[in-house]
XYZ file of C-alpha atoms in Angstrom:
175
model
C -18.686 11.483 3.595
C -17.007 13.611 6.869
C -20.132 13.618 8.566
C -18.155 12.358 11.510
C -15.610 15.037 11.278
C -15.168 18.070 13.624
C -12.636 20.815 13.812
C -11.252 21.532 16.877
C -9.033 24.848 18.828
C -5.801 24.038 18.352
C -2.520 23.545 20.390
C 1.169 23.582 20.260
C 0.941 21.874 17.047
C -1.516 23.286 15.021
C -1.840 24.054 11.328
C -0.316 26.556 9.482
C -2.767 29.089 7.948
C -1.547 27.859 4.344
C -2.672 24.128 5.888
C -6.250 25.339 7.028
C -6.938 27.833 4.048
C -6.381 24.555 1.315
C -8.390 22.173 4.356
C -10.954 25.272 3.550
C -10.582 25.353 -0.301
C -10.830 21.260 0.344
C -9.569 18.545 -1.496
C -12.578 16.989 -1.676
C -16.371 18.362 -1.516
C -17.384 15.684 1.106
C -15.174 18.147 3.115
C -16.183 21.511 2.191
C -17.154 23.527 5.537
C -14.895 21.939 7.803
C -12.358 25.270 8.260
C -14.165 27.507 10.305
C -12.520 30.951 8.888
C -13.503 33.263 12.059
C -10.665 30.811 14.187
C -8.150 32.473 11.052
C -6.700 28.361 10.482
C -5.581 28.093 13.806
C -7.313 24.933 14.274
C -6.451 21.297 13.816
C -8.353 18.238 11.830
C -9.959 16.192 14.671
C -11.543 12.472 14.135
C -15.057 12.096 16.746
C -14.085 10.227 19.127
C -16.882 8.255 19.245
C -16.591 7.311 15.139
C -12.976 7.290 14.425
C -12.842 5.482 10.926
C -12.041 2.192 11.854
C -10.420 -0.058 8.942
C -10.730 -4.116 9.765
C -8.659 -7.718 9.218
C -8.483 -11.622 10.568
C -5.018 -12.700 11.962
C -4.123 -14.757 9.514
C -1.568 -18.274 10.121
C 0.462 -16.425 7.350
C 1.079 -13.207 9.778
C 2.465 -15.160 13.089
C 5.493 -15.684 14.317
C 5.837 -19.484 15.108
C 4.274 -18.660 18.828
C 1.225 -17.787 17.216
C 1.916 -13.728 17.279
C 1.690 -11.816 15.500
C 5.018 -10.666 13.469
C 5.750 -6.726 14.071
C 6.708 -5.888 10.572
C 2.945 -6.828 9.382
C 2.093 -3.820 11.418
C 3.252 -1.647 9.085
C 1.604 -3.249 6.568
C -2.605 -3.172 8.088
C -1.008 0.733 9.401
C -0.585 1.481 5.393
C -3.731 -0.576 4.171
C -5.784 1.529 6.576
C -4.408 4.832 5.195
C -5.160 3.786 1.762
C -8.608 2.769 2.725
C -8.820 6.252 4.626
C -7.889 7.905 1.660
C -10.708 6.314 -0.619
C -13.538 5.998 2.530
C -13.330 9.209 3.903
C -11.206 11.537 1.048
C -12.551 10.369 -1.543
C -9.372 9.897 -3.530
C -8.321 5.867 -3.983
C -4.984 5.889 -3.463
C -3.995 4.353 -6.959
C -5.525 7.146 -8.756
C -3.717 9.743 -5.765
C -0.777 8.313 -7.512
C -0.551 7.535 -10.507
C -3.179 9.998 -11.773
C -2.319 13.318 -9.752
C 1.503 12.224 -9.053
C 1.468 13.241 -5.777
C 3.132 10.195 -3.003
C 2.080 10.135 0.757
C 5.135 9.140 1.953
C 5.689 7.986 5.701
C 8.134 9.991 7.544
C 7.792 8.407 10.871
C 5.609 5.659 12.937
C 6.425 4.355 16.535
C 4.131 2.296 18.763
C 3.533 0.894 21.585
C 2.401 -3.046 22.381
C 0.344 -3.506 25.133
C -0.604 -7.069 24.530
C -0.278 -9.625 22.035
C -2.572 -10.704 19.060
C -2.758 -13.956 18.210
C -3.511 -16.291 14.813
C -7.500 -15.603 14.766
C -7.724 -12.347 16.448
C -10.262 -9.972 13.980
C -8.340 -6.477 14.883
C -9.721 -2.632 13.869
C -7.578 -0.186 13.649
C -9.251 3.293 14.340
C -7.119 6.016 12.493
C -7.479 9.581 14.655
C -6.021 12.211 12.140
C -4.344 14.410 14.765
C -3.085 17.203 12.636
C -3.298 18.527 9.332
C -0.004 20.806 8.293
C 0.955 22.241 5.162
C 2.862 19.407 3.496
C 2.112 16.774 6.645
C -0.465 14.240 8.079
C -0.460 13.325 12.175
C -2.262 10.463 12.733
C -3.534 8.219 16.048
C -4.271 4.686 15.447
C -5.496 2.695 17.907
C -4.636 -0.880 17.353
C -8.071 -3.656 18.933
C -8.825 -6.944 19.608
C -12.332 -7.642 21.354
C -13.026 -4.114 22.012
C -8.901 -4.053 23.638
C -6.466 -2.323 22.972
C -3.348 -4.077 21.742
C -1.079 -1.692 20.402
C -0.997 2.753 19.472
C 0.897 3.798 17.040
C 1.642 7.578 15.746
C 2.172 7.958 12.404
C 2.782 10.928 10.477
C 2.991 11.093 6.570
C 4.436 13.511 3.717
C 2.947 14.832 1.096
C 5.748 14.880 -2.189
C 5.550 15.601 -5.369
C 6.239 12.423 -7.239
C 7.755 14.319 -10.445
C 10.507 16.414 -8.143
C 10.613 13.846 -5.262
C 10.243 16.724 -3.065
C 7.742 17.782 0.029
C 4.496 19.674 -1.597
C 1.478 21.468 0.229
C -0.793 19.487 0.560
C -3.383 19.887 -2.068
C -6.968 21.876 -1.990
C -8.411 18.782 -5.007
């Protein structure tokens, strides 16, 4: 369920009214009630800072360079795994079903990151995913990657919603 989600007043990066209506109608029954119609859709969806969606990973030998440090391309794989698990766990939509049955895609538009300290072989990391904005056809996320409770990297990630039949962006669906 999305019991840890909350709606907060919008900033300049707020949802469009159409996206807010889509969120109101909502993608899964677990998300119903998140939209407050009194604010006319001028809101954004934000994960409670006390309860992000968390994806755990152990850093294995195969993830590392010869110095025993996480080789950076694996960050993209870990990030995608966190998004896939978020879709299934929080939205109730397995990523495979989303793609194959519903013929929708969620490709990456941008990802940028700040690496603050090395992640090493054998460490357990937690990717804390926060949804910071839902647009008409895009989702913005911030992912904090922590090891031993210490932030090691911060990623900003934007994905699009597309039709796999037309390969064009589409509005985030109601269901």
